[in-house]
Each structure stands twice: as structure tokens, then as C-alpha cells.
Amino acid sequence: LASINELIVVRDRMIESLNEALVHRDEHIDNINDRLLTLENNPGDSDLLNAVFRVFHTIKGAAGFLALDEISRLSHITESLLDSARKRDLLLKGGSIDVVFEAVDEMKNLVGTIEAGISSGANSYVPSRTVDFLIEKIKRILSPQSSGD
């Protein structure tokens, strides 16, 4: 894992795949945000919850394939939170839905940072300062002692 002072270098062979993936990012992010807003008002809607889960699952797979560790780790833990809600172990409300919105915002920031690094020709980017914080926050919500609020 890179420290904040290190740059993450994107391999040349991955740049074309990354550029292609970045084209679809807005579609996925908008899809998540729209569905999350609706889910916030209907936290028990299993169809909506499954749809949001699938989007995170897709992002996780693409990020893993493209070796985007931060996006992969964040989408994986967020997917776990959503899966907990799908299993009815957790109701997405209050802090638990808020952290999903935070994860989406952080993914937007990460993708923007990666895109800027590629388009500048540097083919590198500075790692996020908040991914690990968000991952720990989600882990606390998922812990058996937490109420999820």
C-alpha cells in the first residue's frame, strides 16, 4: 500500500482499459446516487437494495481487474455493508446510508484523481487520504456491537 507521499503509477498497458472504464463511470455513479436517494426514503425496498448492490459489485470487479486498489477495497467493504442490509442484518438508515453516500463521493474523487493523472500524461496519482478512514467507519457499522445508526 502506498503512503500519502508516494504516487501510484498506472501501467501503460492499463491506460487504454482505464480510459474506457472512466467513460462509464458517470453512468454508474449517477445510477448509485439516484437509487440511494430513493433507498434512503424506502430502506426496506429489496429490489432497490439489490440494484445498488449490483452496481457496487460491478465497480468492485472492474477496479480489481484494473488494479485500482483503493476503489476495489472501498467498493468491497461497501458491498459488504449492502449485503448485510440485503440479509436484513442491518437497515440502511442514518449513519449506515450516510456512509454509502460518502463512499460514492470518495469513489468520484478517486476516479477524478486517476483521470487527471492519466490525462496530464503523468500516468500517476496521489493516493486518497480518506479511503482507509471510510473503510474503518464501515467496519464499525458492520461490527456486531454497532446499531448501524
mmCIF file of N, CA and C in Angstrom:
data_model
loop_
_atom_site.group_PDB
_atom_site.id
_atom_site.type_symbol
_atom_site.label_atom_id
_atom_site.label_comp_id
_atom_site.label_asym_id
_atom_site.label_seq_id
_atom_site.Cartn_x
_atom_site.Cartn_y
_atom_site.Cartn_z
ATOM 1 N N LEU A 1 0.849 -1.182 0.000
ATOM 2 C CA LEU A 1 0.000 0.000 0.000
ATOM 3 C C LEU A 1 0.886 1.233 0.000
ATOM 4 N N ALA A 2 0.593 2.189 -0.866
ATOM 5 C CA ALA A 2 1.403 3.395 -0.975
ATOM 6 C C ALA A 2 1.078 4.363 0.147
ATOM 7 N N SER A 3 2.088 5.082 0.588
ATOM 8 C CA SER A 3 1.825 6.128 1.581
ATOM 9 C C SER A 3 1.310 7.362 0.859
ATOM 10 N N ILE A 4 0.855 8.331 1.613
ATOM 11 C CA ILE A 4 0.311 9.560 1.027
ATOM 12 C C ILE A 4 1.378 10.288 0.227
ATOM 13 N N ASN A 5 2.641 10.160 0.617
ATOM 14 C CA ASN A 5 3.717 10.860 -0.076
ATOM 15 C C ASN A 5 4.148 10.164 -1.359
ATOM 16 N N GLU A 6 3.645 8.976 -1.599
ATOM 17 C CA GLU A 6 4.010 8.235 -2.800
ATOM 18 C C GLU A 6 2.954 8.434 -3.865
ATOM 19 N N LEU A 7 3.390 8.280 -5.096
ATOM 20 C CA LEU A 7 2.453 8.306 -6.215
ATOM 21 C C LEU A 7 2.127 6.878 -6.602
ATOM 22 N N ILE A 8 0.917 6.672 -7.054
ATOM 23 C CA ILE A 8 0.540 5.372 -7.586
ATOM 24 C C ILE A 8 0.677 5.463 -9.103
ATOM 25 N N VAL A 9 1.510 4.628 -9.661
ATOM 26 C CA VAL A 9 1.791 4.665 -11.088
ATOM 27 C C VAL A 9 0.839 3.724 -11.813
ATOM 28 N N VAL A 10 0.267 4.234 -12.890
ATOM 29 C CA VAL A 10 -0.629 3.442 -13.722
ATOM 30 C C VAL A 10 0.204 2.865 -14.857
ATOM 31 N N ARG A 11 0.180 1.572 -14.991
ATOM 32 C CA ARG A 11 0.961 0.911 -16.043
ATOM 33 C C ARG A 11 0.408 1.270 -17.419
ATOM 34 N N ASP A 12 1.318 1.449 -18.361
ATOM 35 C CA ASP A 12 0.932 1.839 -19.723
ATOM 36 C C ASP A 12 -0.113 0.910 -20.318
ATOM 37 N N ARG A 13 0.037 -0.372 -20.088
ATOM 38 C CA ARG A 13 -0.892 -1.322 -20.705
ATOM 39 C C ARG A 13 -2.304 -1.203 -20.130
ATOM 40 N N MET A 14 -2.428 -0.556 -18.983
ATOM 41 C CA MET A 14 -3.736 -0.412 -18.363
ATOM 42 C C MET A 14 -4.429 0.902 -18.746
ATOM 43 N N ILE A 15 -3.699 1.837 -19.328
ATOM 44 C CA ILE A 15 -4.259 3.160 -19.593
ATOM 45 C C ILE A 15 -5.453 3.086 -20.538
ATOM 46 N N GLU A 16 -5.367 2.309 -21.591
ATOM 47 C CA GLU A 16 -6.493 2.195 -22.518
ATOM 48 C C GLU A 16 -7.722 1.614 -21.810
ATOM 49 N N SER A 17 -7.523 0.575 -21.013
ATOM 50 C CA SER A 17 -8.634 -0.014 -20.262
ATOM 51 C C SER A 17 -9.201 0.979 -19.253
ATOM 52 N N LEU A 18 -8.326 1.727 -18.610
ATOM 53 C CA LEU A 18 -8.783 2.736 -17.659
ATOM 54 C C LEU A 18 -9.602 3.814 -18.356
ATOM 55 N N ASN A 19 -9.111 4.285 -19.482
ATOM 56 C CA ASN A 19 -9.852 5.315 -20.216
ATOM 57 C C ASN A 19 -11.240 4.827 -20.596
ATOM 58 N N GLU A 20 -11.327 3.586 -21.014
ATOM 59 C CA GLU A 20 -12.619 3.003 -21.367
ATOM 60 C C GLU A 20 -13.534 2.908 -20.146
ATOM 61 N N ALA A 21 -12.974 2.486 -19.022
ATOM 62 C CA ALA A 21 -13.755 2.366 -17.787
ATOM 63 C C ALA A 21 -14.218 3.736 -17.299
ATOM 64 N N LEU A 22 -13.375 4.742 -17.450
ATOM 65 C CA LEU A 22 -13.729 6.082 -16.991
ATOM 66 C C LEU A 22 -14.904 6.652 -17.770
ATOM 67 N N VAL A 23 -15.050 6.243 -19.015
ATOM 68 C CA VAL A 23 -16.174 6.702 -19.822
ATOM 69 C C VAL A 23 -17.493 6.267 -19.179
ATOM 70 N N HIS A 24 -17.506 5.086 -18.563
ATOM 71 C CA HIS A 24 -18.734 4.537 -17.971
ATOM 72 C C HIS A 24 -18.944 4.944 -16.510
ATOM 73 N N ARG A 25 -17.976 5.629 -15.924
ATOM 74 C CA ARG A 25 -18.065 5.934 -14.501
ATOM 75 C C ARG A 25 -19.259 6.792 -14.149
ATOM 76 N N ASP A 26 -19.529 7.820 -14.939
ATOM 77 C CA ASP A 26 -20.641 8.714 -14.610
ATOM 78 C C ASP A 26 -21.961 7.969 -14.591
ATOM 79 N N GLU A 27 -22.116 7.052 -15.520
ATOM 80 C CA GLU A 27 -23.343 6.251 -15.576
ATOM 81 C C GLU A 27 -23.533 5.465 -14.285
ATOM 82 N N HIS A 28 -22.477 4.810 -13.828
ATOM 83 C CA HIS A 28 -22.563 4.015 -12.593
ATOM 84 C C HIS A 28 -22.779 4.901 -11.369
ATOM 85 N N ILE A 29 -22.034 5.996 -11.287
ATOM 86 C CA ILE A 29 -22.144 6.883 -10.126
ATOM 87 C C ILE A 29 -23.531 7.523 -10.067
ATOM 88 N N ASP A 30 -24.021 8.015 -11.205
ATOM 89 C CA ASP A 30 -25.371 8.593 -11.234
ATOM 90 C C ASP A 30 -26.404 7.549 -10.858
ATOM 91 N N ASN A 31 -26.216 6.348 -11.361
ATOM 92 C CA ASN A 31 -27.112 5.237 -11.070
ATOM 93 C C ASN A 31 -27.163 4.984 -9.559
ATOM 94 N N ILE A 32 -25.995 4.964 -8.932
ATOM 95 C CA ILE A 32 -25.940 4.730 -7.488
ATOM 96 C C ILE A 32 -26.620 5.873 -6.746
ATOM 97 N N ASN A 33 -26.260 7.096 -7.080
ATOM 98 C CA ASN A 33 -26.821 8.241 -6.351
ATOM 99 C C ASN A 33 -28.336 8.308 -6.455
ATOM 100 N N ASP A 34 -28.868 8.138 -7.650
ATOM 101 C CA ASP A 34 -30.323 8.171 -7.823
ATOM 102 C C ASP A 34 -30.996 7.085 -6.990
ATOM 103 N N ARG A 35 -30.450 5.901 -7.054
ATOM 104 C CA ARG A 35 -31.045 4.782 -6.317
ATOM 105 C C ARG A 35 -30.875 4.940 -4.814
ATOM 106 N N LEU A 36 -29.734 5.474 -4.380
ATOM 107 C CA LEU A 36 -29.526 5.687 -2.948
ATOM 108 C C LEU A 36 -30.497 6.715 -2.392
ATOM 109 N N LEU A 37 -30.757 7.759 -3.160
ATOM 110 C CA LEU A 37 -31.716 8.773 -2.711
ATOM 111 C C LEU A 37 -33.096 8.163 -2.511
ATOM 112 N N THR A 38 -33.489 7.301 -3.437
ATOM 113 C CA THR A 38 -34.779 6.619 -3.308
ATOM 114 C C THR A 38 -34.739 5.622 -2.154
ATOM 115 N N LEU A 39 -33.636 4.898 -2.027
ATOM 116 C CA LEU A 39 -33.489 3.902 -0.965
ATOM 117 C C LEU A 39 -33.495 4.550 0.421
ATOM 118 N N GLU A 40 -32.976 5.760 0.502
ATOM 119 C CA GLU A 40 -32.961 6.470 1.779
ATOM 120 C C GLU A 40 -34.384 6.657 2.315
ATOM 121 N N ASN A 41 -35.329 6.863 1.411
ATOM 122 C CA ASN A 41 -36.735 7.030 1.808
ATOM 123 C C ASN A 41 -37.481 5.704 1.913
ATOM 124 N N ASN A 42 -36.913 4.641 1.334
ATOM 125 C CA ASN A 42 -37.531 3.308 1.348
ATOM 126 C C ASN A 42 -36.476 2.260 1.690
ATOM 127 N N PRO A 43 -35.909 2.282 2.910
ATOM 128 C CA PRO A 43 -34.781 1.403 3.235
ATOM 129 C C PRO A 43 -35.093 -0.089 3.161
ATOM 130 N N GLY A 44 -36.337 -0.465 3.146
ATOM 131 C CA GLY A 44 -36.681 -1.885 3.072
ATOM 132 C C GLY A 44 -36.949 -2.383 1.667
ATOM 133 N N ASP A 45 -36.770 -1.534 0.653
ATOM 134 C CA ASP A 45 -37.043 -1.903 -0.743
ATOM 135 C C ASP A 45 -35.950 -2.849 -1.250
ATOM 136 N N SER A 46 -36.247 -4.153 -1.263
ATOM 137 C CA SER A 46 -35.221 -5.141 -1.614
ATOM 138 C C SER A 46 -34.791 -5.045 -3.080
ATOM 139 N N ASP A 47 -35.701 -4.700 -3.981
ATOM 140 C CA ASP A 47 -35.313 -4.567 -5.396
ATOM 141 C C ASP A 47 -34.307 -3.433 -5.570
ATOM 142 N N LEU A 48 -34.568 -2.329 -4.920
ATOM 143 C CA LEU A 48 -33.675 -1.177 -4.987
ATOM 144 C C LEU A 48 -32.334 -1.493 -4.333
ATOM 145 N N LEU A 49 -32.370 -2.134 -3.203
ATOM 146 C CA LEU A 49 -31.156 -2.529 -2.499
ATOM 147 C C LEU A 49 -30.313 -3.473 -3.355
ATOM 148 N N ASN A 50 -30.961 -4.433 -3.998
ATOM 149 C CA ASN A 50 -30.242 -5.349 -4.889
ATOM 150 C C ASN A 50 -29.624 -4.607 -6.065
ATOM 151 N N ALA A 51 -30.325 -3.613 -6.587
ATOM 152 C CA ALA A 51 -29.808 -2.839 -7.719
ATOM 153 C C ALA A 51 -28.559 -2.055 -7.303
ATOM 154 N N VAL A 52 -28.584 -1.428 -6.128
ATOM 155 C CA VAL A 52 -27.424 -0.683 -5.632
ATOM 156 C C VAL A 52 -26.265 -1.655 -5.376
ATOM 157 N N PHE A 53 -26.567 -2.790 -4.782
ATOM 158 C CA PHE A 53 -25.549 -3.810 -4.528
ATOM 159 C C PHE A 53 -24.866 -4.229 -5.835
ATOM 160 N N ARG A 54 -25.656 -4.445 -6.888
ATOM 161 C CA ARG A 54 -25.094 -4.874 -8.182
ATOM 162 C C ARG A 54 -24.155 -3.824 -8.770
ATOM 163 N N VAL A 55 -24.491 -2.561 -8.605
ATOM 164 C CA VAL A 55 -23.616 -1.504 -9.126
ATOM 165 C C VAL A 55 -22.278 -1.534 -8.389
ATOM 166 N N PHE A 56 -22.312 -1.659 -7.063
ATOM 167 C CA PHE A 56 -21.058 -1.739 -6.308
ATOM 168 C C PHE A 56 -20.276 -2.996 -6.679
ATOM 169 N N HIS A 57 -20.978 -4.074 -6.912
ATOM 170 C CA HIS A 57 -20.326 -5.322 -7.313
ATOM 171 C C HIS A 57 -19.609 -5.136 -8.658
ATOM 172 N N THR A 58 -20.254 -4.461 -9.581
ATOM 173 C CA THR A 58 -19.663 -4.190 -10.896
ATOM 174 C C THR A 58 -18.425 -3.307 -10.762
ATOM 175 N N ILE A 59 -18.538 -2.267 -9.954
ATOM 176 C CA ILE A 59 -17.397 -1.371 -9.745
ATOM 177 C C ILE A 59 -16.239 -2.133 -9.100
ATOM 178 N N LYS A 60 -16.550 -2.978 -8.122
ATOM 179 C CA LYS A 60 -15.511 -3.766 -7.450
ATOM 180 C C LYS A 60 -14.776 -4.654 -8.448
ATOM 181 N N GLY A 61 -15.517 -5.311 -9.301
ATOM 182 C CA GLY A 61 -14.901 -6.186 -10.293
ATOM 183 C C GLY A 61 -14.021 -5.432 -11.267
ATOM 184 N N ALA A 62 -14.517 -4.313 -11.763
ATOM 185 C CA ALA A 62 -13.737 -3.513 -12.708
ATOM 186 C C ALA A 62 -12.486 -2.950 -12.041
ATOM 187 N N ALA A 63 -12.632 -2.462 -10.814
ATOM 188 C CA ALA A 63 -11.485 -1.897 -10.091
ATOM 189 C C ALA A 63 -10.446 -2.972 -9.814
ATOM 190 N N GLY A 64 -10.893 -4.175 -9.471
ATOM 191 C CA GLY A 64 -9.960 -5.274 -9.248
ATOM 192 C C GLY A 64 -9.202 -5.627 -10.509
ATOM 193 N N PHE A 65 -9.911 -5.704 -11.622
ATOM 194 C CA PHE A 65 -9.299 -6.020 -12.909
ATOM 195 C C PHE A 65 -8.267 -4.964 -13.301
ATOM 196 N N LEU A 66 -8.582 -3.702 -13.008
ATOM 197 C CA LEU A 66 -7.711 -2.596 -13.404
ATOM 198 C C LEU A 66 -6.661 -2.258 -12.345
ATOM 199 N N ALA A 67 -6.594 -3.065 -11.277
ATOM 200 C CA ALA A 67 -5.615 -2.877 -10.201
ATOM 201 C C ALA A 67 -5.753 -1.514 -9.533
ATOM 202 N N LEU A 68 -6.993 -1.059 -9.377
ATOM 203 C CA LEU A 68 -7.261 0.189 -8.660
ATOM 204 C C LEU A 68 -7.610 -0.175 -7.222
ATOM 205 N N ASP A 69 -6.575 -0.377 -6.427
ATOM 206 C CA ASP A 69 -6.711 -0.945 -5.097
ATOM 207 C C ASP A 69 -7.659 -0.158 -4.195
ATOM 208 N N GLU A 70 -7.539 1.155 -4.195
ATOM 209 C CA GLU A 70 -8.374 1.945 -3.292
ATOM 210 C C GLU A 70 -9.860 1.810 -3.634
ATOM 211 N N ILE A 71 -10.175 1.896 -4.914
ATOM 212 C CA ILE A 71 -11.572 1.756 -5.335
ATOM 213 C C ILE A 71 -12.051 0.337 -5.066
ATOM 214 N N SER A 72 -11.198 -0.632 -5.313
ATOM 215 C CA SER A 72 -11.552 -2.028 -5.083
ATOM 216 C C SER A 72 -11.850 -2.284 -3.609
ATOM 217 N N ARG A 73 -10.984 -1.818 -2.721
ATOM 218 C CA ARG A 73 -11.178 -2.039 -1.279
ATOM 219 C C ARG A 73 -12.422 -1.321 -0.768
ATOM 220 N N LEU A 74 -12.612 -0.072 -1.217
ATOM 221 C CA LEU A 74 -13.766 0.694 -0.761
ATOM 222 C C LEU A 74 -15.067 0.099 -1.289
ATOM 223 N N SER A 75 -15.080 -0.294 -2.551
ATOM 224 C CA SER A 75 -16.309 -0.881 -3.096
ATOM 225 C C SER A 75 -16.589 -2.240 -2.458
ATOM 226 N N HIS A 76 -15.544 -2.987 -2.115
ATOM 227 C CA HIS A 76 -15.733 -4.298 -1.486
ATOM 228 C C HIS A 76 -16.398 -4.167 -0.113
ATOM 229 N N ILE A 77 -15.894 -3.267 0.722
ATOM 230 C CA ILE A 77 -16.467 -3.119 2.066
ATOM 231 C C ILE A 77 -17.861 -2.501 1.992
ATOM 232 N N THR A 78 -18.073 -1.610 1.035
ATOM 233 C CA THR A 78 -19.404 -1.021 0.869
ATOM 234 C C THR A 78 -20.379 -2.084 0.391
ATOM 235 N N GLU A 79 -19.914 -2.948 -0.486
ATOM 236 C CA GLU A 79 -20.729 -4.077 -0.947
ATOM 237 C C GLU A 79 -21.086 -4.979 0.239
ATOM 238 N N SER A 80 -20.152 -5.183 1.162
ATOM 239 C CA SER A 80 -20.426 -5.989 2.360
ATOM 240 C C SER A 80 -21.506 -5.343 3.217
ATOM 241 N N LEU A 81 -21.467 -4.024 3.351
ATOM 242 C CA LEU A 81 -22.487 -3.306 4.101
ATOM 243 C C LEU A 81 -23.853 -3.483 3.437
ATOM 244 N N LEU A 82 -23.879 -3.334 2.129
ATOM 245 C CA LEU A 82 -25.134 -3.503 1.392
ATOM 246 C C LEU A 82 -25.636 -4.939 1.481
ATOM 247 N N ASP A 83 -24.722 -5.889 1.458
ATOM 248 C CA ASP A 83 -25.121 -7.288 1.588
ATOM 249 C C ASP A 83 -25.727 -7.559 2.963
ATOM 250 N N SER A 84 -25.179 -6.923 3.981
ATOM 251 C CA SER A 84 -25.735 -7.049 5.321
ATOM 252 C C SER A 84 -27.170 -6.520 5.349
ATOM 253 N N ALA A 85 -27.406 -5.428 4.645
ATOM 254 C CA ALA A 85 -28.766 -4.879 4.555
ATOM 255 C C ALA A 85 -29.668 -5.815 3.751
ATOM 256 N N ARG A 86 -29.112 -6.421 2.698
ATOM 257 C CA ARG A 86 -29.900 -7.373 1.899
ATOM 258 C C ARG A 86 -30.328 -8.572 2.747
ATOM 259 N N LYS A 87 -29.470 -8.981 3.663
ATOM 260 C CA LYS A 87 -29.766 -10.124 4.534
ATOM 261 C C LYS A 87 -30.633 -9.722 5.721
ATOM 262 N N ARG A 88 -30.991 -8.456 5.784
ATOM 263 C CA ARG A 88 -31.824 -7.903 6.865
ATOM 264 C C ARG A 88 -31.107 -7.894 8.221
ATOM 265 N N ASP A 89 -29.764 -7.921 8.184
ATOM 266 C CA ASP A 89 -28.986 -7.798 9.416
ATOM 267 C C ASP A 89 -28.811 -6.328 9.798
ATOM 268 N N LEU A 90 -29.109 -5.446 8.858
ATOM 269 C CA LEU A 90 -28.888 -4.022 9.032
ATOM 270 C C LEU A 90 -29.918 -3.265 8.198
ATOM 271 N N LEU A 91 -30.466 -2.204 8.731
ATOM 272 C CA LEU A 91 -31.373 -1.350 7.975
ATOM 273 C C LEU A 91 -30.592 -0.114 7.547
ATOM 274 N N LEU A 92 -30.621 0.171 6.254
ATOM 275 C CA LEU A 92 -29.892 1.328 5.746
ATOM 276 C C LEU A 92 -30.648 2.602 6.083
ATOM 277 N N LYS A 93 -30.231 3.213 7.166
ATOM 278 C CA LYS A 93 -30.807 4.490 7.585
ATOM 279 C C LYS A 93 -29.760 5.194 8.428
ATOM 280 N N GLY A 94 -29.917 6.476 8.592
ATOM 281 C CA GLY A 94 -28.982 7.230 9.411
ATOM 282 C C GLY A 94 -27.548 7.084 8.939
ATOM 283 N N GLY A 95 -26.668 6.730 9.891
ATOM 284 C CA GLY A 95 -25.246 6.624 9.599
ATOM 285 C C GLY A 95 -24.892 5.581 8.565
ATOM 286 N N SER A 96 -25.661 4.491 8.497
ATOM 287 C CA SER A 96 -25.324 3.427 7.546
ATOM 288 C C SER A 96 -25.590 3.854 6.101
ATOM 289 N N ILE A 97 -26.630 4.610 5.842
ATOM 290 C CA ILE A 97 -26.867 5.086 4.468
ATOM 291 C C ILE A 97 -25.937 6.263 4.175
ATOM 292 N N ASP A 98 -25.674 7.082 5.197
ATOM 293 C CA ASP A 98 -24.769 8.226 5.002
ATOM 294 C C ASP A 98 -23.387 7.772 4.559
ATOM 295 N N VAL A 99 -22.888 6.692 5.158
ATOM 296 C CA VAL A 99 -21.549 6.232 4.805
ATOM 297 C C VAL A 99 -21.517 5.666 3.379
ATOM 298 N N VAL A 100 -22.632 5.159 2.888
ATOM 299 C CA VAL A 100 -22.682 4.701 1.497
ATOM 300 C C VAL A 100 -22.573 5.918 0.570
ATOM 301 N N PHE A 101 -23.271 7.000 0.898
ATOM 302 C CA PHE A 101 -23.132 8.239 0.129
ATOM 303 C C PHE A 101 -21.684 8.742 0.176
ATOM 304 N N GLU A 102 -21.058 8.655 1.353
ATOM 305 C CA GLU A 102 -19.661 9.067 1.481
ATOM 306 C C GLU A 102 -18.757 8.213 0.595
ATOM 307 N N ALA A 103 -19.019 6.912 0.548
ATOM 308 C CA ALA A 103 -18.222 6.015 -0.287
ATOM 309 C C ALA A 103 -18.376 6.383 -1.763
ATOM 310 N N VAL A 104 -19.583 6.699 -2.175
ATOM 311 C CA VAL A 104 -19.816 7.102 -3.570
ATOM 312 C C VAL A 104 -19.047 8.386 -3.865
ATOM 313 N N ASP A 105 -19.131 9.362 -2.969
ATOM 314 C CA ASP A 105 -18.409 10.621 -3.169
ATOM 315 C C ASP A 105 -16.902 10.386 -3.256
ATOM 316 N N GLU A 106 -16.393 9.509 -2.384
ATOM 317 C CA GLU A 106 -14.962 9.224 -2.410
ATOM 318 C C GLU A 106 -14.576 8.515 -3.703
ATOM 319 N N MET A 107 -15.427 7.631 -4.194
ATOM 320 C CA MET A 107 -15.128 6.977 -5.472
ATOM 321 C C MET A 107 -15.091 7.993 -6.606
ATOM 322 N N LYS A 108 -16.010 8.956 -6.585
ATOM 323 C CA LYS A 108 -15.983 10.035 -7.586
ATOM 324 C C LYS A 108 -14.653 10.774 -7.524
ATOM 325 N N ASN A 109 -14.225 11.106 -6.296
ATOM 326 C CA ASN A 109 -12.957 11.812 -6.129
ATOM 327 C C ASN A 109 -11.781 10.980 -6.630
ATOM 328 N N LEU A 110 -11.776 9.693 -6.285
ATOM 329 C CA LEU A 110 -10.696 8.811 -6.727
ATOM 330 C C LEU A 110 -10.634 8.725 -8.240
ATOM 331 N N VAL A 111 -11.763 8.533 -8.857
ATOM 332 C CA VAL A 111 -11.802 8.418 -10.313
ATOM 333 C C VAL A 111 -11.342 9.726 -10.951
ATOM 334 N N GLY A 112 -11.783 10.853 -10.396
ATOM 335 C CA GLY A 112 -11.342 12.147 -10.916
ATOM 336 C C GLY A 112 -9.844 12.331 -10.801
ATOM 337 N N THR A 113 -9.285 11.900 -9.675
ATOM 338 C CA THR A 113 -7.836 11.991 -9.463
ATOM 339 C C THR A 113 -7.088 11.106 -10.450
ATOM 340 N N ILE A 114 -7.573 9.902 -10.647
ATOM 341 C CA ILE A 114 -6.939 8.971 -11.588
ATOM 342 C C ILE A 114 -7.034 9.532 -13.005
ATOM 343 N N GLU A 115 -8.212 10.015 -13.361
ATOM 344 C CA GLU A 115 -8.428 10.577 -14.693
ATOM 345 C C GLU A 115 -7.498 11.760 -14.942
ATOM 346 N N ALA A 116 -7.355 12.633 -13.949
ATOM 347 C CA ALA A 116 -6.468 13.795 -14.090
ATOM 348 C C ALA A 116 -5.018 13.350 -14.263
ATOM 349 N N GLY A 117 -4.616 12.332 -13.517
ATOM 350 C CA GLY A 117 -3.251 11.822 -13.630
ATOM 351 C C GLY A 117 -2.957 11.229 -14.991
ATOM 352 N N ILE A 118 -3.941 10.559 -15.551
ATOM 353 C CA ILE A 118 -3.765 9.958 -16.875
ATOM 354 C C ILE A 118 -3.777 11.034 -17.952
ATOM 355 N N SER A 119 -4.752 11.941 -17.886
ATOM 356 C CA SER A 119 -4.878 12.951 -18.940
ATOM 357 C C SER A 119 -3.719 13.941 -18.930
ATOM 358 N N SER A 120 -3.065 14.104 -17.785
ATOM 359 C CA SER A 120 -1.911 15.012 -17.716
ATOM 360 C C SER A 120 -0.667 14.392 -18.339
ATOM 361 N N GLY A 121 -0.717 13.090 -18.573
ATOM 362 C CA GLY A 121 0.436 12.392 -19.122
ATOM 363 C C GLY A 121 1.368 11.862 -18.046
ATOM 364 N N ALA A 122 1.102 12.191 -16.798
ATOM 365 C CA ALA A 122 1.963 11.734 -15.702
ATOM 366 C C ALA A 122 1.780 10.246 -15.434
ATOM 367 N N ASN A 123 0.572 9.739 -15.749
ATOM 368 C CA ASN A 123 0.236 8.330 -15.520
ATOM 369 C C ASN A 123 0.468 7.904 -14.074
ATOM 370 N N SER A 124 0.201 8.826 -13.156
ATOM 371 C CA SER A 124 0.299 8.529 -11.738
ATOM 372 C C SER A 124 -0.677 9.436 -11.003
ATOM 373 N N TYR A 125 -0.954 9.080 -9.760
ATOM 374 C CA TYR A 125 -1.845 9.891 -8.942
ATOM 375 C C TYR A 125 -1.508 9.699 -7.475
ATOM 376 N N VAL A 126 -1.915 10.660 -6.678
ATOM 377 C CA VAL A 126 -1.666 10.621 -5.241
ATOM 378 C C VAL A 126 -2.770 9.795 -4.596
ATOM 379 N N PRO A 127 -2.404 8.865 -3.712
ATOM 380 C CA PRO A 127 -3.425 8.054 -3.041
ATOM 381 C C PRO A 127 -4.358 8.912 -2.182
ATOM 382 N N SER A 128 -5.529 8.393 -1.941
ATOM 383 C CA SER A 128 -6.542 9.085 -1.154
ATOM 384 C C SER A 128 -6.156 9.156 0.313
ATOM 385 N N ARG A 129 -6.587 10.227 0.952
ATOM 386 C CA ARG A 129 -6.366 10.375 2.391
ATOM 387 C C ARG A 129 -7.546 9.823 3.192
ATOM 388 N N THR A 130 -8.644 9.499 2.523
ATOM 389 C CA THR A 130 -9.857 9.141 3.271
ATOM 390 C C THR A 130 -10.354 7.715 3.069
ATOM 391 N N VAL A 131 -9.813 6.974 2.134
ATOM 392 C CA VAL A 131 -10.315 5.620 1.881
ATOM 393 C C VAL A 131 -10.219 4.752 3.130
ATOM 394 N N ASP A 132 -9.063 4.734 3.765
ATOM 395 C CA ASP A 132 -8.901 3.884 4.952
ATOM 396 C C ASP A 132 -9.836 4.316 6.074
ATOM 397 N N PHE A 133 -10.031 5.620 6.232
ATOM 398 C CA PHE A 133 -10.964 6.136 7.232
ATOM 399 C C PHE A 133 -12.377 5.628 6.956
ATOM 400 N N LEU A 134 -12.808 5.707 5.708
ATOM 401 C CA LEU A 134 -14.156 5.231 5.343
ATOM 402 C C LEU A 134 -14.290 3.729 5.542
ATOM 403 N N ILE A 135 -13.269 2.996 5.187
ATOM 404 C CA ILE A 135 -13.306 1.539 5.369
ATOM 405 C C ILE A 135 -13.471 1.206 6.851
ATOM 406 N N GLU A 136 -12.733 1.880 7.714
ATOM 407 C CA GLU A 136 -12.860 1.644 9.157
ATOM 408 C C GLU A 136 -14.239 2.054 9.657
ATOM 409 N N LYS A 137 -14.765 3.127 9.132
ATOM 410 C CA LYS A 137 -16.097 3.587 9.522
ATOM 411 C C LYS A 137 -17.152 2.535 9.165
ATOM 412 N N ILE A 138 -17.034 1.963 7.980
ATOM 413 C CA ILE A 138 -17.980 0.928 7.548
ATOM 414 C C ILE A 138 -17.801 -0.333 8.392
ATOM 415 N N LYS A 139 -16.560 -0.689 8.701
ATOM 416 C CA LYS A 139 -16.317 -1.862 9.557
ATOM 417 C C LYS A 139 -16.969 -1.687 10.923
ATOM 418 N N ARG A 140 -16.928 -0.462 11.466
ATOM 419 C CA ARG A 140 -17.570 -0.213 12.759
ATOM 420 C C ARG A 140 -19.083 -0.399 12.661
ATOM 421 N N ILE A 141 -19.666 0.034 11.564
ATOM 422 C CA ILE A 141 -21.108 -0.139 11.367
ATOM 423 C C ILE A 141 -21.454 -1.625 11.246
ATOM 424 N N LEU A 142 -20.575 -2.363 10.604
ATOM 425 C CA LEU A 142 -20.804 -3.798 10.411
ATOM 426 C C LEU A 142 -20.527 -4.634 11.659
ATOM 427 N N SER A 143 -19.813 -4.062 12.621
ATOM 428 C CA SER A 143 -19.471 -4.839 13.815
ATOM 429 C C SER A 143 -20.723 -5.182 14.600
ATOM 430 N N PRO A 144 -20.755 -6.354 15.247
ATOM 431 C CA PRO A 144 -21.945 -6.803 15.967
ATOM 432 C C PRO A 144 -22.372 -5.856 17.096
ATOM 433 N N GLN A 145 -21.438 -5.068 17.630
ATOM 434 C CA GLN A 145 -21.789 -4.159 18.719
ATOM 435 C C GLN A 145 -22.494 -2.911 18.216
ATOM 436 N N SER A 146 -22.386 -2.636 16.911
ATOM 437 C CA SER A 146 -22.943 -1.401 16.354
ATOM 438 C C SER A 146 -24.417 -1.548 16.059
ATOM 439 N N SER A 147 -25.146 -0.451 16.206
ATOM 440 C CA SER A 147 -26.573 -0.459 15.880
ATOM 441 C C SER A 147 -26.811 -0.075 14.435
ATOM 442 N N GLY A 148 -25.744 0.428 13.724
ATOM 443 C CA GLY A 148 -25.897 0.816 12.330
ATOM 444 C C GLY A 148 -26.372 2.230 12.155
ATOM 445 N N ASP A 149 -26.658 2.937 13.239
ATOM 446 C CA ASP A 149 -27.109 4.331 13.132
ATOM 447 C C ASP A 149 -25.970 5.300 13.337
#
